[in-house]
XYZ file of C-alpha atoms in Angstrom:
518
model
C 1.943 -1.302 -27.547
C 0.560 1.833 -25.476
C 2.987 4.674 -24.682
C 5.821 3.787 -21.880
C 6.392 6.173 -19.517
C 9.351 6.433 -17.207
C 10.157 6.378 -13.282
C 12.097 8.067 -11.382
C 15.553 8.865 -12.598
C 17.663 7.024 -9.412
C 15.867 3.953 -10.529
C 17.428 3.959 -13.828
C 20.878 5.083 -12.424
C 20.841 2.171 -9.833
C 20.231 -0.564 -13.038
C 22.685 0.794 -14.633
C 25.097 0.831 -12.419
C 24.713 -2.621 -11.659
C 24.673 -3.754 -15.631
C 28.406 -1.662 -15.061
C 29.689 -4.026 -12.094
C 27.686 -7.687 -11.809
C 25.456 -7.266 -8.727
C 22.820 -9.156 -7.526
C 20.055 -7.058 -9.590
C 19.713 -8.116 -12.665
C 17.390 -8.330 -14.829
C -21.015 -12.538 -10.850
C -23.746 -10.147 -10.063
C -24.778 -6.807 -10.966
C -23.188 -5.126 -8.684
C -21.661 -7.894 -6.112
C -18.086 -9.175 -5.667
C -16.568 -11.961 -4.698
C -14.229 -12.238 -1.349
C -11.645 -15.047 -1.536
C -11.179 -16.500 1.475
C -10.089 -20.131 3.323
C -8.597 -21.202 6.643
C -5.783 -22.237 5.378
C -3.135 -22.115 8.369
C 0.137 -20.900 5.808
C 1.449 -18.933 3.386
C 1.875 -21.238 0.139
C 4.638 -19.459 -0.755
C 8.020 -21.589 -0.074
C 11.463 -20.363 -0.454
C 14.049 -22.938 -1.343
C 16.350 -23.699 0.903
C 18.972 -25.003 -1.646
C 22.656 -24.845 -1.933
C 22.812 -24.537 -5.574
C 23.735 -21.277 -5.339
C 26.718 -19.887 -3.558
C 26.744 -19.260 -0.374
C 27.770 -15.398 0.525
C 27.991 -13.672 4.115
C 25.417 -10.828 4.184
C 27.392 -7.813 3.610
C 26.798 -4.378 5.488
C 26.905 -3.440 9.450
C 24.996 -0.956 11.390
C 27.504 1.258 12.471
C 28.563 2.225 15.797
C 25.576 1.558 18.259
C 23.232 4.821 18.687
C 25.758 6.717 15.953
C 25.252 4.400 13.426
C 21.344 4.273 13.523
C 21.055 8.090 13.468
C 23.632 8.165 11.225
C 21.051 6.066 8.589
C 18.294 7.831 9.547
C 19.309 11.583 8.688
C 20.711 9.743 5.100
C 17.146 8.050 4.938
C 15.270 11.132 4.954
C 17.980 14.255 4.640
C 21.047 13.307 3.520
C 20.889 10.714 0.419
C 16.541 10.438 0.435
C 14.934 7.093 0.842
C 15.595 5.408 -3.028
C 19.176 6.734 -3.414
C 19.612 5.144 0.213
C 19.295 1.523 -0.693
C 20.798 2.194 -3.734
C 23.702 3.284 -2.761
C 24.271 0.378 -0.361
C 23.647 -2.296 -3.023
C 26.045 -0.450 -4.994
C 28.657 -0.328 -2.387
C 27.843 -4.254 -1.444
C 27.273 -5.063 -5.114
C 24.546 -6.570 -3.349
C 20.523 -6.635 -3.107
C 20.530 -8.521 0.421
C 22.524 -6.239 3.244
C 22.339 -5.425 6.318
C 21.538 -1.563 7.318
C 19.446 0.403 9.836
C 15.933 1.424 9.144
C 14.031 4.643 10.655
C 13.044 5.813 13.211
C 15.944 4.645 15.639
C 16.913 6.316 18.694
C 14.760 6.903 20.835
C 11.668 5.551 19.414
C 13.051 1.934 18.337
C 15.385 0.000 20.634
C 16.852 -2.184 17.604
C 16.898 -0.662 14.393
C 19.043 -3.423 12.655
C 17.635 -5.351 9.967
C 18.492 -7.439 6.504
C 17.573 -5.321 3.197
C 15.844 -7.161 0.082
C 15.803 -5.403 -2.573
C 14.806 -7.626 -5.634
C 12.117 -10.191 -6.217
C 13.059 -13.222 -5.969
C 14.404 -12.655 -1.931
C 11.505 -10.182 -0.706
C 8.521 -12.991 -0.699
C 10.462 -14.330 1.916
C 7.990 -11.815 3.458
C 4.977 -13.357 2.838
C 5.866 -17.269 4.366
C 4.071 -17.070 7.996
C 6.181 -20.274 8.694
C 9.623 -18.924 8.105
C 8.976 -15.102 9.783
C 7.040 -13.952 12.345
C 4.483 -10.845 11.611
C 3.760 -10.302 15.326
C 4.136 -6.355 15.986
C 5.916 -5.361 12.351
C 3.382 -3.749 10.504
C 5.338 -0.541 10.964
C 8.496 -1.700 11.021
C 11.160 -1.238 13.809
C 8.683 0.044 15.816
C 4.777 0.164 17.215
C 2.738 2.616 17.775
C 1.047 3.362 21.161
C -1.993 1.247 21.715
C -3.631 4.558 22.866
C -4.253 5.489 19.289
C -5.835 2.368 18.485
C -8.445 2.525 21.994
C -6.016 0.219 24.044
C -5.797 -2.686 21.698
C -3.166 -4.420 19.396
C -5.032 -4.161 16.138
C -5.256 -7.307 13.102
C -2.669 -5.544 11.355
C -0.199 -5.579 14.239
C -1.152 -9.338 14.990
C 0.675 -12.869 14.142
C -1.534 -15.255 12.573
C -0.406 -17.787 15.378
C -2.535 -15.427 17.695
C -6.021 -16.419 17.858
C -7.299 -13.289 17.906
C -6.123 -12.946 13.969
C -8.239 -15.158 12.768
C -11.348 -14.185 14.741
C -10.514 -10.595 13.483
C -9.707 -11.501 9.773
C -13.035 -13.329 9.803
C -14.812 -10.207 10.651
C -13.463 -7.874 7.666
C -14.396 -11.303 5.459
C -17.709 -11.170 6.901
C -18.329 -7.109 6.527
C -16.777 -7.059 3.212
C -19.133 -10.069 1.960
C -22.407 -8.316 3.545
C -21.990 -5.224 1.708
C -20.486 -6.248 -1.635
C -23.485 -5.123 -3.270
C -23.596 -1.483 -2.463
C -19.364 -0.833 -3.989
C -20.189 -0.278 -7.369
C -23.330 1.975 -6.812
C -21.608 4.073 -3.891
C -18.414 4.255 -5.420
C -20.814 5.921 -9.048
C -22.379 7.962 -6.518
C -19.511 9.520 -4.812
C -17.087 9.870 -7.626
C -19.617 11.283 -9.520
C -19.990 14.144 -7.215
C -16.202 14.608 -6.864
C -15.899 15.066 -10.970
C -18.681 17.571 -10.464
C -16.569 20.003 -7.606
C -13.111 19.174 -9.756
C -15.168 20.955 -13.152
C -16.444 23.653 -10.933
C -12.490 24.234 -9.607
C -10.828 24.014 -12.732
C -13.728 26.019 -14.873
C -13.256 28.863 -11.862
C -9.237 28.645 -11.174
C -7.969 26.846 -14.053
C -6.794 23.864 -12.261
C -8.441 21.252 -9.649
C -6.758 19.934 -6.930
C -7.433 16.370 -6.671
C -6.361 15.397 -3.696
C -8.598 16.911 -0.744
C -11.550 16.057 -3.037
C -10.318 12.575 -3.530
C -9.978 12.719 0.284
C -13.756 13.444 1.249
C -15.123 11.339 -2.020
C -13.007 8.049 -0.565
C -14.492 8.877 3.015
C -17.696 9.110 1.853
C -17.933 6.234 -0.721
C -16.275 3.643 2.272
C -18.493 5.007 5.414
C -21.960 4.709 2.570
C -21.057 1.450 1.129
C -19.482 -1.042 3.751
C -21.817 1.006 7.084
C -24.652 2.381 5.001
C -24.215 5.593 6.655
C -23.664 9.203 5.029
C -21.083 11.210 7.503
C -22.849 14.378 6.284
C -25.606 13.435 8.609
C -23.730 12.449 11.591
C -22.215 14.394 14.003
C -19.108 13.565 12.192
C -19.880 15.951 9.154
C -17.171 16.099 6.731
C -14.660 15.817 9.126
C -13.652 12.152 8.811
C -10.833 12.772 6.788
C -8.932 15.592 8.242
C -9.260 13.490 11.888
C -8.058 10.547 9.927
C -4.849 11.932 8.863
C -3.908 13.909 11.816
C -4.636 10.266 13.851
C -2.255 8.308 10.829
C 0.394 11.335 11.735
C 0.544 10.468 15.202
C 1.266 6.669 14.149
C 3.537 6.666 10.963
C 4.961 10.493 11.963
C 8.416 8.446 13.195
C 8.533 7.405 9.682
C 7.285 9.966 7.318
C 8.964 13.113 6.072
C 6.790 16.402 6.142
C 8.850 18.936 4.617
C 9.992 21.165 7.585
C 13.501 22.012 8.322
C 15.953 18.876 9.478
C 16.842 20.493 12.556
C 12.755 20.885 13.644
C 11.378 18.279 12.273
C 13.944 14.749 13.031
C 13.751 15.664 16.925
C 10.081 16.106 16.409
C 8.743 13.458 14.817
C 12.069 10.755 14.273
C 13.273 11.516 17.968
C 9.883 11.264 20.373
C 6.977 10.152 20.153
C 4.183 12.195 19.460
C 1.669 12.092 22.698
C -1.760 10.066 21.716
C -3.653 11.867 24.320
C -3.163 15.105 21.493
C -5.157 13.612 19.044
C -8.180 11.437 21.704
C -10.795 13.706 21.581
C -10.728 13.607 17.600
C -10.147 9.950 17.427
C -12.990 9.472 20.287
C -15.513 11.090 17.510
C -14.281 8.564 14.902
C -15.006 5.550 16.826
C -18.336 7.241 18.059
C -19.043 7.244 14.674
C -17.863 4.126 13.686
C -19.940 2.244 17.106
C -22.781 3.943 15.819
C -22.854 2.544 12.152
C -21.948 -0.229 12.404
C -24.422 -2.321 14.588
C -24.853 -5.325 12.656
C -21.274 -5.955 12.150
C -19.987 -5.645 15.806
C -23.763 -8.165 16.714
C -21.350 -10.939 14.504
C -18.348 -9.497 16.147
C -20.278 -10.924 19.511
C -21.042 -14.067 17.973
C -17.052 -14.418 16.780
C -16.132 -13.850 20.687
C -14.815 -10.423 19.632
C -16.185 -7.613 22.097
C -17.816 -4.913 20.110
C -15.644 -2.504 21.679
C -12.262 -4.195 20.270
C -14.217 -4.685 17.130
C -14.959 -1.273 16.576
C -11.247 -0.118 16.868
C -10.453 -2.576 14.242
C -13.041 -1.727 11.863
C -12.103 2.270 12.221
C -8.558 0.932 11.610
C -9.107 -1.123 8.547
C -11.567 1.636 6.734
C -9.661 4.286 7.968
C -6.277 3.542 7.991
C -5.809 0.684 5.626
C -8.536 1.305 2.796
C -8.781 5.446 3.198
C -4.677 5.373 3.675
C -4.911 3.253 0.371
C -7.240 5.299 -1.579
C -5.306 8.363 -0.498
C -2.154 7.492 -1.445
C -3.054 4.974 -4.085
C -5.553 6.932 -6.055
C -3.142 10.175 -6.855
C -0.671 7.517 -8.469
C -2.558 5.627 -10.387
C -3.928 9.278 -11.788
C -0.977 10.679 -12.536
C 0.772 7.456 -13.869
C -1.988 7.357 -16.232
C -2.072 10.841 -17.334
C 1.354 10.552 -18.107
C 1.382 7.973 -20.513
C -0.931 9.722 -22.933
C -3.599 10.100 -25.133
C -3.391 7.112 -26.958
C -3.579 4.926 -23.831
C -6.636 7.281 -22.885
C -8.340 6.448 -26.256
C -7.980 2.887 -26.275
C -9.060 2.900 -22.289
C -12.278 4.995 -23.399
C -12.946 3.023 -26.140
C -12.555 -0.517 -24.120
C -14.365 0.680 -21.622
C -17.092 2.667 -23.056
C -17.201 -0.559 -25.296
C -17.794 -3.242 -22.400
C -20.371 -0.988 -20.620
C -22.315 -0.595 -23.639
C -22.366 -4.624 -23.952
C -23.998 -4.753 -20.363
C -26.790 -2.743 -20.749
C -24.719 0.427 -20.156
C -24.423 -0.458 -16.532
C -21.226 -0.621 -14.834
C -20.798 -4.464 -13.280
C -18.694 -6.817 -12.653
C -19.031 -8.972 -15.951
C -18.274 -5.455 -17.845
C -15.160 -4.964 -15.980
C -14.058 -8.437 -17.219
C -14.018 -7.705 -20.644
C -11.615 -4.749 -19.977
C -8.412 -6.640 -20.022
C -6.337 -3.407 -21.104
C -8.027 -1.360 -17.760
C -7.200 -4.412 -15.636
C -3.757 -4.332 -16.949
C -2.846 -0.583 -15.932
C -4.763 -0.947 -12.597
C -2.037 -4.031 -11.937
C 0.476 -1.809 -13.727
C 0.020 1.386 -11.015
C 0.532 -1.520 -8.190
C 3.252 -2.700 -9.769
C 5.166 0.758 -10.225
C 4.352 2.447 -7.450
C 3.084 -0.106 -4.505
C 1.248 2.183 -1.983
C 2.939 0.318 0.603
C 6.305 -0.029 -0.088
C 8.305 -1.186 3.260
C 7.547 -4.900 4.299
C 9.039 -6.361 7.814
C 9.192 -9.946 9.258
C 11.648 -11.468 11.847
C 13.018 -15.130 11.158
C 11.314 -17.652 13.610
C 14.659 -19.747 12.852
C 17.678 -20.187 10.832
C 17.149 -19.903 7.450
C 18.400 -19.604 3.985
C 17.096 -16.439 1.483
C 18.107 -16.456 -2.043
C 18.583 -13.309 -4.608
C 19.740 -14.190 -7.900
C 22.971 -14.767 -7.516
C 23.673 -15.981 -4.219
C 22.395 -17.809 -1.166
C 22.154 -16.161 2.609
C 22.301 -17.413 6.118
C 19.440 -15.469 8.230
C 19.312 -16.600 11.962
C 16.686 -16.631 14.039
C 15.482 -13.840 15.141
C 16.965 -10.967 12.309
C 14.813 -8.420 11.468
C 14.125 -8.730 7.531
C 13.094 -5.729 5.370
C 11.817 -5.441 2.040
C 11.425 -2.444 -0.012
C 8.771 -3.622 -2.460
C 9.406 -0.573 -5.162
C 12.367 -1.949 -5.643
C 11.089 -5.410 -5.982
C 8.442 -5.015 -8.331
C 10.903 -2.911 -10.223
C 13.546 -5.956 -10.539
C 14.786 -6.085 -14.009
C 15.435 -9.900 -14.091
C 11.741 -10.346 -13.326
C 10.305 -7.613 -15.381
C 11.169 -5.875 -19.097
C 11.645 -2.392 -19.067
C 11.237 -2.469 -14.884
C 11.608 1.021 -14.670
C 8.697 2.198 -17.079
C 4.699 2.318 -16.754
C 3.669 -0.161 -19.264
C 0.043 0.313 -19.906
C -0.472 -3.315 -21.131
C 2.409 -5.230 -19.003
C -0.122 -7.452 -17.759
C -2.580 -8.004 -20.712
C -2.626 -11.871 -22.146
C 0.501 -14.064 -21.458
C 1.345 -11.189 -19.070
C -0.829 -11.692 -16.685
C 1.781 -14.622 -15.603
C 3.800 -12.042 -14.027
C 1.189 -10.860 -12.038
C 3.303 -13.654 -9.112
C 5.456 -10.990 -9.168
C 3.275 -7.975 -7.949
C 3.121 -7.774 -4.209
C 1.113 -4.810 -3.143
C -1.368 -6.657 -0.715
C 1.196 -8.150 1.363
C 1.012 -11.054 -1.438
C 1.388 -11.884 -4.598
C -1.471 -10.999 -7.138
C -1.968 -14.626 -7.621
C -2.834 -15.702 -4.094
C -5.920 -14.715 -2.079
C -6.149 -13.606 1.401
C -7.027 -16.305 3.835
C -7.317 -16.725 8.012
C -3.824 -17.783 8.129
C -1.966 -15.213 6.193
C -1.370 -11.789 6.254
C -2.424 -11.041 2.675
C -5.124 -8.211 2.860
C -8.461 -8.569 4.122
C -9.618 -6.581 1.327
C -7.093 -6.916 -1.737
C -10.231 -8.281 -3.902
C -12.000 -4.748 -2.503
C -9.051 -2.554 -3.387
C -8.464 -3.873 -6.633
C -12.499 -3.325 -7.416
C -12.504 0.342 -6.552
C -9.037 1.049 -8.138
C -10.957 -0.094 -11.324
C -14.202 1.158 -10.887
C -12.160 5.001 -10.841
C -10.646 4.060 -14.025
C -13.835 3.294 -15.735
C -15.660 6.174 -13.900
C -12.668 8.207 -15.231
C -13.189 7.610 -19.125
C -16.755 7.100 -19.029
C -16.894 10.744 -18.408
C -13.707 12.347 -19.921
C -11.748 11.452 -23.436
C -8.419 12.661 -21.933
C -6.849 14.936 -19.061
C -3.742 16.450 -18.196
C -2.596 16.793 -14.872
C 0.253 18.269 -12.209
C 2.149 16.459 -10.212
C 3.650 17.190 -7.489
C 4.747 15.964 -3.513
C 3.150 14.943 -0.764
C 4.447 13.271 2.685
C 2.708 9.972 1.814
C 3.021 10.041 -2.716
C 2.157 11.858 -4.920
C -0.167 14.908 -5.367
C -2.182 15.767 -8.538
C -3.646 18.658 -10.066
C -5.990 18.356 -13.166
C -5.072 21.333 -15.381
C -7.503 19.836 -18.117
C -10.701 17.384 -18.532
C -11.786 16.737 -21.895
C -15.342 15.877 -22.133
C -16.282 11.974 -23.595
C -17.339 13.240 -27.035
C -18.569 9.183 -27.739
């Protein structure tokens, strides 16, 4: 078996802890892909309802009202930090389903009160569009202004019981089918050129920061490959991703942690809103951009009864925030997580990969990447450890029963539930060795626990469809999380890296790339 490498220590204190006192933790074409996609109108996922298991009163309260929630918020983000916060709760409840407050509070949420799940049998309670509701959650406790997003409630923000969803849904099926042929060439293209500047930078300074390059090679390979456009030759330049994370800041700012002192930055970002009309002149030369490459796209829109205005917000949105925010925070993980575990793993990666290429006329495609079952695995694995979206929200549409492990819960209708999905794909009942990068977790009989991995919003298993709110592009994301693995050890043996903080994951520096020398 590869090299193992660990997570966090709190992770590790938190299982054993509960192993100490019995908790409720324990343990195709060239270059075309296929989007999964049906009309089905619910979630397949059920959740008994049974009484086999005891029934328990959801421990935890929310504190005094306004004291409490601020209270939880300055131990969120000051006090205790975001893992050791849950943890310390289900120690204290010997529980992994409790009630707490979530971020941001006062005065940016009116009702910060919602039902923790921490481990993974309870949290894909999440995912069942007939038991919660996903109207107006996708951020939690609270929305952002519509002003950031040109006026409209975007797909993300959307029930599937609203027509608009499907309509909208249908779209990103219908872009993402349209283009499938240009990933794989634009994603070569553009990573190609950031491995080129990262040489330069670490031949020059003796170490390459990956993640602003990462930033403008993402941009780049998304705006080429699903608009055909190059930003270099708009009036956009190479812009795009600086506007695009100043515009996220102004929506997930109430939520995020930037570094500055408590008492300047929890009035300024937990405490107020941030005002959209700051950031409209930037975001007014995204959506010019996006209008203006994407004509054939918003034509359908027309034909779906979408207006091409509406459409255009929610195609910025899903490229900018949702597959950019994904590369961005995803990417830097799945680096580091990998450079951690080794040069062995990075031997047998090269040598699968170099292998399957080689059998397809030394072109990357999507029959090569099938016969990589060992890249597939730590592409899962990086999802698995590390989800790049780890808080999940839904409110109960009616009474209803949750199980963890050990006990059964009454929800009623209308309860804010909250999952925190790195501690659900970390759940040591569900998963050996939970808390450790295991290259090849998922190779063979393993990929049975792939159920169990929950990044898109949805297990691994199940595909995205008009009547869920699985991913529009989860078969997209997973492609061009592989294709940087393989574009990775095509080009380089091994590398070392540095790892460090950022407000939204991790940040890497390469302090070494060793050539492919077969």
């Amino acid at each position: 078996m590869a090299s193992i490498t660990s997570v966090a220590p709190p992770l590790l204190q938190l299982q054993s802890s509960l192993k100490r006192k019995p908790c409720n933790w324990k343990r195709s074409s060239m270059h075309s892909f296929t989007i999964k996609a049906s009309v089905s109108e619910t979630a397949s996922l059920p959740v008994p309802e049974t009484n086999k298991l005891p029934m328990r009163k959801i421990p935890g309260d929310y504190g005094l009202p306004f004291i409490g929630p601020i209270k939880d918020r300055l131990d969120y983000f000051y006090n205790q930090g975001r893992d050791k916060y849950f943890q310390s709760r289900a120690q204290k409840y010997n529980s992994t389903v409790f009630r707490a407050n979530m971020p941001p509070g006062p005065f940016i949420a009116s009702n910060p009160n919602v039902i923790v799940l921490l481990d993974g049998k309870s949290f894909p309670v999440l995912f069942d569009v007939t038991k919660v509701e996903k109207r107006d959650v996708f951020t939690g406790t609270f929305m952002p202004s519509t002003e950031l997003t040109g006026g409209y409630r975007i797909l993300s923000y959307l029930d599937p019981s609203e027509p608009r969803h499907e309509q909208l849904k249908r779209l990103l099926f219908f872009l993402l089918k349209s283009r499938s042929s240009h990933v794989i060439p634009e994603f070569h293209s553009s990573y190609a050129s950031l491995f080129d500047t990262l040489e330069k930078e670490l031949a020059t300074k003796g170490k390459a920061s990956f993640g602003d390059a990462n930033d403008q090679a993402a941009f780049n390979f998304l705006a080429r490959a699903l608009y055909g456009t190059n930003p270099s030759d708009t009036n956009l330049g190479r812009d795009g991703p600086s506007i695009v994370q100043k515009w996220v800041l102004f929506q997930l700012g109430p939520i995020l942690v930037l570094g500055l002192p408590k008492f300047l930055e929890d009035p300024t970002l937990h405490t107020f809103r941030i005002p959209a009309f700051l950031i409209k002149k930037d975001y007014q030369r995204l959506y010019d951009f996006f209008y203006e490459s994407s004509g054939s796209v918003l034509d359908e829109a027309s034909r779906f009864g979408i207006s091409k205005e509406e459409a255009c917000h929610n195609l910025l949105f899903a490229t900018c925030f949702n597959s950019f925010g994904g590369m961005k925070i995803f990417f830097p993980s799945m680096v580091k997580w990998i450079a951690r575990a080794g040069v062995k793993l990075h031997a047998r990666l090269a040598e699968e990969v170099r292998a399957a290429v080689k059998s397809n006329g030394g072109k990357i495609t999507m029959a090569a990447m099938e016969a990589m079952p060992l890249m597939k695995s730590v592409v899962y694995e990086a999802f698995r450890i590390e989800p790049p979206v780890p808080l999940q929200y839904g409110k109960a549409k009616r009474d209803l029963v949750i199980e963890n492990h050990e006990n059964a819960f009454l929800v009623k209708e209308g309860e804010m539930l909250f999952g925190f999905q790195p501690f659900a794909t970390k759940d040591p009942k569900i998963f050996e060795s939970a808390e450790e990068f295991v290259p090849d977790r998922f190779v063979g009989e393993g990929e049975k626990l792939l159920k169990h991995v929950f990044w898109s919003n949805g297990p691994e298993t199940e595909d995205p469809t008009l009547g869920n709110k699985q991913c529009a592009g989860k078969d997209f994301v997973v492609l061009f999380s592989r294709l940087l693995v393989v574009e990775l050890f095509l080009r380089y043996d091994s590398f070392d890296v540095e790892v460090g903080q950022s407000a939204l994951g991790s940040s890497v520096a390469f302090t070494s790339l060793k050539k492919a020398s077969f």
